XYZ file of C-alpha atoms in Angstrom:
558
model
C -16.978 -22.306 18.201
C -16.086 -23.829 15.028
C -19.545 -24.452 14.100
C -20.357 -20.639 14.711
C -17.448 -19.618 12.409
C -18.380 -21.688 9.603
C -21.858 -20.532 9.725
C -20.878 -17.060 9.806
C -18.414 -17.470 7.165
C -20.544 -19.390 4.851
C -23.456 -16.748 5.167
C -20.996 -13.825 4.326
C -19.797 -15.660 1.185
C -23.271 -16.520 0.026
C -24.596 -13.081 0.762
C -21.711 -10.704 -0.222
C -20.285 -12.292 -3.249
C -23.543 -12.312 -5.484
C -24.247 -8.703 -4.228
C -20.898 -7.646 -5.712
C -22.124 -8.474 -9.154
C -25.736 -6.877 -8.848
C -24.465 -3.665 -7.147
C -21.978 -3.344 -9.780
C -24.195 -3.858 -12.564
C -26.554 -1.334 -11.130
C -23.800 1.202 -10.831
C -22.812 0.409 -14.358
C -26.255 0.857 -15.661
C -26.395 4.522 -14.048
C -23.784 5.861 -16.425
C -23.703 5.051 -19.940
C -19.949 5.877 -20.485
C -19.090 3.301 -18.032
C -21.064 0.449 -19.691
C -18.636 -0.389 -22.285
C -16.796 -3.960 -21.785
C -14.579 -5.975 -23.727
C -14.715 -9.717 -24.777
C -14.481 -12.537 -21.935
C -11.274 -14.110 -21.517
C -12.276 -17.673 -20.081
C -8.433 -18.462 -19.360
C -8.294 -15.552 -17.230
C -11.648 -16.135 -15.408
C -10.625 -19.762 -14.647
C -7.337 -18.548 -13.149
C -9.074 -15.845 -11.171
C -11.565 -18.116 -9.800
C -8.760 -20.563 -8.782
C -6.952 -18.023 -6.783
C -10.387 -16.345 -5.240
C -11.281 -19.787 -4.001
C -7.750 -20.424 -2.748
C -7.626 -17.286 -0.711
C -11.154 -17.848 0.788
C -9.974 -21.039 1.978
C -6.924 -19.491 3.547
C -9.426 -16.903 5.229
C -11.338 -19.964 6.530
C -8.279 -21.451 7.782
C -7.042 -18.450 9.384
C -10.564 -17.640 11.027
C -10.481 -20.777 12.832
C -7.080 -19.829 14.523
C -8.053 -16.042 15.237
C -9.147 -16.050 18.840
C -7.544 -12.882 20.372
C -6.592 -9.389 19.412
C -3.020 -10.582 19.510
C -3.995 -13.107 16.640
C -6.289 -10.701 14.664
C -3.805 -7.865 14.567
C -0.452 -9.450 14.758
C -1.004 -13.105 13.993
C 0.085 -13.828 17.371
C 3.613 -13.081 16.992
C 4.188 -16.351 15.219
C 5.220 -15.158 11.706
C 9.124 -16.083 11.053
C 11.388 -13.507 9.539
C 11.735 -14.819 6.190
C 7.705 -15.392 6.049
C 7.110 -11.862 7.023
C 9.761 -10.669 4.637
C 7.771 -12.239 1.832
C 4.428 -10.971 3.144
C 6.174 -7.311 3.582
C 7.121 -7.619 -0.108
C 3.681 -8.774 -1.034
C 2.160 -5.983 0.884
C 4.641 -3.471 -1.055
C 4.606 -4.816 -4.574
C 1.265 -3.256 -5.155
C -0.686 -2.573 -8.420
C 1.221 0.653 -8.525
C 4.303 -1.392 -8.610
C 3.286 -4.118 -11.147
C 0.823 -2.241 -13.319
C 1.369 1.435 -12.815
C 5.144 1.697 -12.951
C 5.467 -0.488 -16.010
C 2.543 1.614 -17.706
C 4.454 4.874 -16.877
C 7.586 3.473 -18.432
C 5.686 2.604 -21.495
C 4.167 6.126 -21.682
C 7.260 8.240 -20.520
C 10.376 6.108 -20.610
C 13.434 6.605 -18.352
C 11.872 9.018 -16.055
C 9.486 6.534 -14.730
C 12.137 4.761 -13.251
C 12.198 7.231 -10.266
C 9.110 5.253 -8.998
C 11.077 1.909 -9.007
C 14.250 3.403 -7.440
C 12.652 5.703 -5.080
C 10.646 3.321 -3.523
C 13.374 0.727 -3.111
C 15.659 3.503 -1.715
C 13.398 3.753 1.096
C 14.032 0.116 2.543
C 17.531 0.682 3.957
C 15.707 3.401 6.197
C 13.335 0.723 7.283
C 15.899 -1.939 7.753
C 18.556 0.182 9.843
C 16.394 2.974 11.488
C 13.071 1.554 12.449
C 12.674 -2.335 12.160
C 14.356 -3.339 15.293
C 12.873 -0.273 17.511
C 9.487 -1.006 16.077
C 9.337 -4.269 17.377
C 10.596 -3.524 20.872
C 8.507 -0.536 21.550
C 5.051 -1.312 19.570
C 2.365 -3.763 19.971
C -0.074 -3.593 16.987
C 0.363 -0.171 15.253
C 3.206 2.422 14.928
C 1.089 4.732 17.081
C 1.945 2.521 20.040
C 5.696 3.699 19.409
C 5.157 7.306 19.185
C 2.898 7.279 22.241
C 5.475 5.371 24.464
C 6.482 8.541 26.167
C 4.304 11.124 24.412
C 0.597 11.640 25.570
C -1.489 8.878 24.009
C -4.726 10.799 23.180
C -3.516 13.635 20.734
C -0.838 11.374 19.275
C -3.389 8.515 18.444
C -5.938 10.877 17.132
C -3.520 12.461 14.749
C -1.887 9.153 13.750
C -5.318 7.414 13.108
C -6.283 10.502 10.891
C -3.169 10.312 8.837
C -3.322 6.531 8.573
C -6.828 6.770 7.204
C -6.049 9.317 4.681
C -2.865 7.246 3.687
C -4.883 3.806 3.324
C -7.705 5.896 1.516
C -5.241 6.990 -1.350
C -3.712 3.820 -1.415
C -6.951 1.959 -1.934
C -8.150 4.263 -4.566
C -5.042 3.064 -6.684
C -5.935 -0.601 -6.085
C -9.293 -0.244 -6.936
C -8.779 1.538 -10.025
C -6.096 -1.260 -11.116
C -8.722 -3.888 -10.215
C -11.399 -2.405 -12.251
C -9.440 -1.675 -15.324
C -7.949 -5.385 -15.138
C -11.312 -7.082 -14.779
C -13.062 -4.956 -17.266
C -10.638 -5.881 -20.023
C -10.346 -9.470 -19.277
C -13.746 -10.563 -17.974
C -15.861 -8.400 -20.376
C -17.628 -6.945 -17.091
C -18.284 -3.542 -16.258
C -15.694 -1.507 -14.273
C -18.084 -1.027 -11.585
C -18.689 -4.742 -11.054
C -14.912 -5.466 -10.679
C -14.567 -2.663 -8.088
C -17.433 -3.687 -6.081
C -16.207 -7.502 -6.264
C -12.772 -6.487 -4.885
C -14.339 -4.502 -2.130
C -16.292 -7.500 -0.968
C -13.595 -9.784 -1.081
C -11.357 -7.463 0.903
C -14.178 -7.186 3.642
C -14.189 -11.005 3.881
C -10.557 -11.376 4.033
C -10.106 -8.777 6.851
C -13.435 -9.419 8.779
C -12.896 -13.200 9.153
C -9.259 -13.857 8.786
C -7.463 -10.842 10.159
C -3.400 -10.828 10.198
C -3.204 -14.343 9.773
C -5.330 -14.409 6.658
C -3.752 -11.322 5.077
C -0.041 -12.702 5.938
C -0.536 -15.753 3.935
C -2.528 -14.097 1.106
C 0.320 -11.830 0.753
C 2.973 -14.701 0.918
C 1.040 -16.710 -1.864
C 0.704 -13.353 -3.890
C 4.443 -12.472 -3.580
C 5.541 -15.801 -4.747
C 3.160 -15.777 -7.836
C 4.213 -12.218 -8.650
C 8.053 -12.843 -8.582
C 7.487 -16.110 -10.348
C 5.350 -14.638 -13.152
C 7.320 -11.564 -13.558
C 10.630 -13.646 -13.800
C 9.135 -15.713 -16.472
C 7.628 -12.690 -18.386
C 11.060 -10.841 -18.195
C 12.786 -14.034 -19.437
C 10.439 -14.104 -22.567
C 10.890 -10.419 -23.007
C 14.825 -10.838 -23.092
C 14.519 -14.040 -25.349
C 12.399 -11.848 -27.884
C 15.344 -9.418 -28.177
C 18.277 -12.004 -28.091
C 18.948 -11.577 -24.330
C 20.582 -8.256 -25.156
C 19.595 -5.220 -23.110
C 21.121 -2.817 -25.835
C 18.753 -4.591 -28.389
C 15.800 -3.966 -25.978
C 16.473 -0.250 -25.560
C 17.293 0.232 -29.076
C 14.075 -1.144 -30.236
C 12.232 0.922 -27.680
C 13.996 3.985 -28.705
C 13.164 3.354 -32.456
C 9.484 2.753 -31.970
C 8.328 5.019 -29.327
C 6.539 8.348 -30.577
C 9.151 10.241 -28.660
C 11.995 8.382 -30.171
C 15.379 8.538 -27.988
C 14.007 11.214 -26.058
C 12.341 8.439 -23.703
C 15.916 7.872 -22.420
C 16.257 11.581 -21.290
C 15.038 13.307 -18.201
C 12.008 15.464 -18.325
C 9.519 13.108 -19.869
C 7.548 12.612 -16.650
C 8.840 14.989 -14.299
C 9.876 18.138 -15.750
C 11.299 20.623 -13.215
C 13.608 20.181 -10.162
C 11.003 20.793 -7.414
C 8.744 18.162 -8.635
C 11.644 15.611 -8.933
C 13.040 16.356 -5.384
C 9.436 16.527 -4.001
C 8.696 12.875 -5.778
C 11.829 11.460 -4.404
C 11.301 12.647 -0.947
C 7.730 11.021 -0.937
C 8.954 7.936 -2.189
C 12.026 7.360 0.045
C 10.602 8.676 3.339
C 7.087 7.800 2.612
C 8.063 4.175 2.340
C 9.348 4.234 5.906
C 5.955 5.625 7.297
C 3.324 3.461 5.485
C 1.106 2.297 8.406
C 0.252 -1.029 6.848
C 3.917 -1.930 6.250
C 5.068 -0.770 9.724
C 2.199 -2.926 11.160
C 3.820 -5.879 9.835
C 6.890 -5.666 12.189
C 4.738 -6.463 15.023
C 3.910 -10.084 13.769
C 7.389 -11.513 14.333
C 8.576 -13.008 17.710
C 11.383 -10.690 18.496
C 13.772 -7.906 17.117
C 16.080 -10.306 15.302
C 13.333 -11.566 13.241
C 12.206 -7.919 12.512
C 15.447 -7.161 11.041
C 15.450 -10.379 9.000
C 11.849 -9.482 7.676
C 13.475 -6.102 6.734
C 16.191 -7.550 4.750
C 14.246 -10.395 2.972
C 11.814 -7.804 1.877
C 14.543 -5.514 0.593
C 16.012 -8.074 -1.442
C 12.888 -9.227 -2.956
C 11.548 -5.896 -3.801
C 14.981 -4.989 -5.363
C 14.895 -8.005 -7.544
C 11.355 -7.248 -8.408
C 11.953 -3.724 -9.676
C 14.647 -4.996 -11.801
C 12.252 -6.974 -13.454
C 9.764 -4.021 -13.791
C 12.309 -2.065 -15.844
C 12.675 -5.036 -18.294
C 8.924 -5.336 -18.615
C 8.381 -1.509 -19.009
C 10.766 -1.253 -21.892
C 9.567 -4.644 -23.171
C 5.943 -3.140 -23.506
C 7.644 -0.024 -25.860
C 9.407 -2.557 -27.852
C 6.466 -5.206 -28.355
C 3.289 -3.323 -28.319
C 3.876 0.095 -29.752
C 3.635 -0.823 -33.303
C 1.236 -3.543 -32.871
C -2.546 -2.350 -33.633
C -3.898 -5.207 -31.747
C -3.652 -3.388 -28.516
C -4.642 -0.109 -29.654
C -7.939 1.677 -29.790
C -8.091 5.124 -31.510
C -4.246 5.483 -31.116
C -4.264 4.770 -27.283
C -3.470 1.657 -25.616
C -6.657 -0.485 -24.860
C -7.343 -0.295 -21.397
C -5.051 2.401 -20.662
C -1.459 2.476 -19.808
C -2.202 0.386 -16.734
C -2.821 -2.594 -18.786
C 0.555 -2.378 -20.689
C 2.240 -5.345 -18.985
C -0.905 -7.423 -19.536
C -1.036 -6.898 -23.094
C 2.650 -7.817 -23.164
C 2.093 -11.262 -21.560
C -0.548 -11.837 -24.514
C 1.836 -10.757 -27.190
C 4.752 -12.798 -25.888
C 3.141 -15.692 -24.813
C -0.510 -16.074 -25.764
C -3.813 -16.124 -23.856
C -2.916 -18.833 -21.397
C 0.092 -17.035 -19.926
C -1.887 -13.639 -20.042
C -4.533 -15.396 -17.982
C -1.960 -16.403 -15.504
C -0.321 -12.984 -15.347
C -3.874 -11.340 -15.074
C -4.624 -13.542 -12.186
C -1.312 -12.637 -10.456
C -2.067 -9.097 -11.014
C -5.500 -9.512 -9.345
C -3.816 -11.567 -6.529
C -1.538 -8.544 -5.972
C -4.344 -6.190 -5.804
C -6.336 -8.356 -3.232
C -3.327 -8.928 -1.150
C -2.500 -5.347 -0.707
C -6.129 -4.111 -0.214
C -6.450 -6.639 2.683
C -3.500 -5.361 4.412
C -4.586 -1.855 3.732
C -8.065 -2.441 5.146
C -6.486 -4.052 8.327
C -4.205 -1.403 8.821
C -7.191 1.233 8.625
C -9.465 -1.059 10.866
C -6.647 -1.225 13.346
C -6.363 2.592 13.518
C -10.042 2.844 14.259
C -10.417 -0.246 16.567
C -7.255 -0.141 18.400
C -5.954 3.675 18.472
C -9.497 5.392 18.573
C -12.009 2.746 20.216
C -9.714 1.010 22.596
C -7.408 3.623 23.589
C -9.103 6.861 23.144
C -12.845 6.184 23.692
C -12.571 3.401 26.282
C -9.085 4.429 27.653
C -7.631 1.038 27.060
C -10.405 -0.968 28.945
C -12.378 -2.241 25.947
C -12.754 -6.228 25.973
C -10.949 -8.103 23.129
C -14.170 -9.192 21.514
C -15.371 -5.523 21.423
C -12.213 -4.285 19.963
C -12.400 -7.377 17.072
C -16.045 -6.498 16.514
C -15.153 -2.577 15.938
C -12.442 -3.614 13.641
C -14.467 -5.740 11.385
C -17.250 -3.063 11.190
C -14.570 -0.740 10.337
C -13.419 -3.018 7.481
C -16.694 -2.982 6.282
C -17.064 0.895 6.069
C -13.631 0.931 4.488
C -14.709 -1.383 1.954
C -17.602 0.801 0.967
C -15.589 3.984 0.791
C -12.850 2.054 -1.167
C -15.572 1.122 -3.775
C -16.896 4.640 -3.933
C -13.617 6.353 -4.567
C -12.479 3.568 -6.936
C -15.399 4.470 -9.232
C -15.016 8.270 -8.915
C -11.146 8.004 -9.698
C -11.573 5.763 -12.515
C -8.722 6.348 -15.303
C -6.055 7.704 -13.056
C -2.562 6.273 -13.294
C -2.457 3.837 -10.260
C 1.305 4.733 -9.619
C 0.593 8.398 -9.293
C -2.238 7.810 -6.799
C 0.003 5.828 -4.757
C 2.769 8.503 -4.533
C -0.015 10.936 -3.037
C -0.189 8.326 -0.298
C 3.513 8.098 0.152
C 3.499 12.139 0.194
C 1.199 11.888 3.201
C 3.108 9.330 4.815
C 6.538 11.312 4.633
C 4.760 14.328 5.739
C 3.004 13.015 8.903
C 4.078 9.478 9.730
C 7.804 9.603 9.105
C 8.632 12.807 10.940
C 6.743 12.212 13.984
C 8.154 8.403 14.361
C 11.556 9.458 13.491
C 11.646 12.224 15.948
C 9.967 10.196 18.789
C 12.762 7.662 18.499
C 15.687 9.843 17.826
C 14.994 13.256 19.370
C 14.984 13.537 23.011
C 13.458 17.073 22.890
C 10.466 16.236 20.931
C 7.255 17.029 22.911
C 3.555 15.821 22.544
C 2.686 19.304 21.550
C 5.456 19.454 18.947
C 4.615 16.131 17.415
C 0.813 16.978 17.205
C 1.560 20.420 15.628
C 4.392 19.063 13.455
C 2.256 16.259 12.385
C -0.891 18.320 11.601
C 0.858 20.900 9.636
C 2.280 17.906 7.475
C -1.091 16.393 7.049
C -3.073 19.667 6.326
C -0.682 20.874 4.110
C -0.163 17.508 2.063
C -3.891 17.159 1.624
C -4.465 20.780 0.799
C -1.728 20.500 -1.814
C -3.242 17.300 -3.188
C -6.688 18.984 -3.530
C -5.460 22.148 -5.028
C -2.934 20.533 -7.173
C -3.504 19.636 -11.028
C -4.657 15.929 -10.497
C -7.671 16.686 -8.334
C -8.161 20.482 -9.006
C -8.100 20.105 -12.560
C -8.377 16.465 -13.897
C -11.130 15.648 -11.277
C -13.070 18.704 -10.656
C -12.618 20.200 -14.201
C -11.147 23.600 -13.317
C -8.867 25.259 -15.720
C -5.866 25.690 -13.656
C -4.338 24.309 -10.451
C -3.962 26.609 -7.441
C -0.763 24.665 -6.094
C 1.114 24.150 -9.352
C 2.993 21.056 -8.411
C 1.733 17.443 -8.738
C 3.840 16.137 -5.571
C 3.558 18.152 -2.354
C 6.166 16.278 -0.060
C 8.943 18.864 -0.351
C 6.532 21.372 1.139
C 4.615 19.365 3.563
C 7.412 17.269 4.885
C 9.669 20.356 5.551
C 6.828 22.112 7.207
C 6.201 19.173 9.578
C 9.944 18.658 10.553
C 10.402 22.489 11.144
C 7.050 22.892 13.058
C 7.766 19.965 15.220
C 11.118 21.494 16.023
C 10.086 24.891 16.861
C 6.953 23.958 18.891
C 9.129 21.412 20.836
C 11.762 23.974 21.696
C 9.329 26.586 22.656
C 7.162 24.150 24.767
C 7.205 25.192 28.548
C 4.032 23.348 29.663
C 3.982 21.003 32.692
C 5.008 17.527 32.048
C 7.385 18.449 29.197
C 10.452 17.439 31.259
C 8.744 14.009 32.185
C 8.313 13.359 28.404
C 12.079 14.068 27.806
C 13.261 12.270 30.789
C 11.317 8.992 29.536
C 13.465 9.167 26.583
C 16.096 7.218 28.391
C 13.670 4.269 29.255
C 12.320 4.429 25.750
C 15.995 4.127 24.189
C 16.954 1.187 26.473
C 13.950 -0.741 25.407
C 14.243 0.086 21.847
C 17.703 -1.278 21.288
C 17.725 -4.159 24.024
C 14.172 -5.334 23.858
C 13.935 -5.251 27.682
C 10.250 -5.354 28.590
C 9.257 -5.696 25.051
C 7.498 -9.161 25.337
C 5.556 -8.110 28.389
C 4.372 -4.978 26.517
C 3.570 -6.577 23.300
C 2.261 -9.896 24.768
C 3.526 -12.262 22.034
């Protein structure tokens, strides 16, 4: 058994990793405008390679311990609350948080703080409303919870679709961040970077499953918090440990002047502000790759502990992001070293990377770059596993095979799904090149707030929700969110090149989330079909198990 694992893993590494380079070179050569690269940073490359080798070692170690679907999807339920808290923080602190949010502060100032505050504000919801009940009711995905008393096939179909849309949007952001990061540091084409990350993601998920993903995320969270802390300390040292001096310098050198401390620099109308806030707060509580982590702990107490630890770590991290964001303004704005034709070299996503070089030199820049790369790899692994779980567990096992699929069949389908997701992520990462990664993630949050959060919340807390209400409500939320994204300014104008957006707002959550809740309420109240009363009567059993955990261990089989 171990010999077979070693052989498969070695063959995959030997074949797939070199193919990343050649495929990327082929893609780069097909478009002259993507072929421009920067000088190679050997320090960054060395640290990148150390991390990649370490994570491949973790994946090999995890592959030897992955023998069942419980191991593959939920790490056998053997992750402690503290470990899972670090892993959740590692999953949530993505390229959007580290690169995108700091980059938005660099360009827009105060208004960009909504990305940090909004994301953090969603965690009390997860801690007090979802964490314990998720662990007691589910097994591998949040869909297990929603389908506890509702009809499984329509619920799982809808949830799988929403999960794949969310995962796809989230993956785009990570791939764009990876491409820009590796291009500016390695001197390699953008396409090579995107293909390489996709290949590594496939390796992590296909062989290591949740065990590998968990430990990669734990290592990444520790590195990111350490690196961000040191960099924030160095920034404050540069300004005499005075927040006032930091903000004064930022306001004096930024092209917008003191206007960067006023509202309206990034989100300039009340509707967009409310919509963005709703997406960040409620979308956090519906992210499938985050919710999936609560099934890796042994009981509800450890699930609550996971959420508490994650909340504290994420809150501390966003404090650091604020310091780093304004530090980029104060340090980089008037330094021509980091500008090309008046624009920041590599785009705003690279602001914090340039800051590390300006403050501490090439060696520390190499470390921070490796940390950023670790951030991307860890997050894409969690995303791919969540998407693969939706396809293999929800669609293949529970819909197509009626719950009768063999474990090895399910794991094989999940591995094939991770390969497919990797290919899709590579393609979209190239198509959406240049988009701010924080904004792309907000679109994923908007879909999450419009589909997953409404049906999950109502299924847990509203007795009268029916299958038809959940499906219609979730469908309205999903279709309206996706339609508004496609017809909105980013996709319709910036990607497709049209002159004016059909939907005028960048963030659809206010409309799509409201439509989902309202539709679910109306359809459930009007539902008179047979079986509705049984669904409502089953709420008592669901409630008992969700708050006491009675029967949870038998169902989850941890």
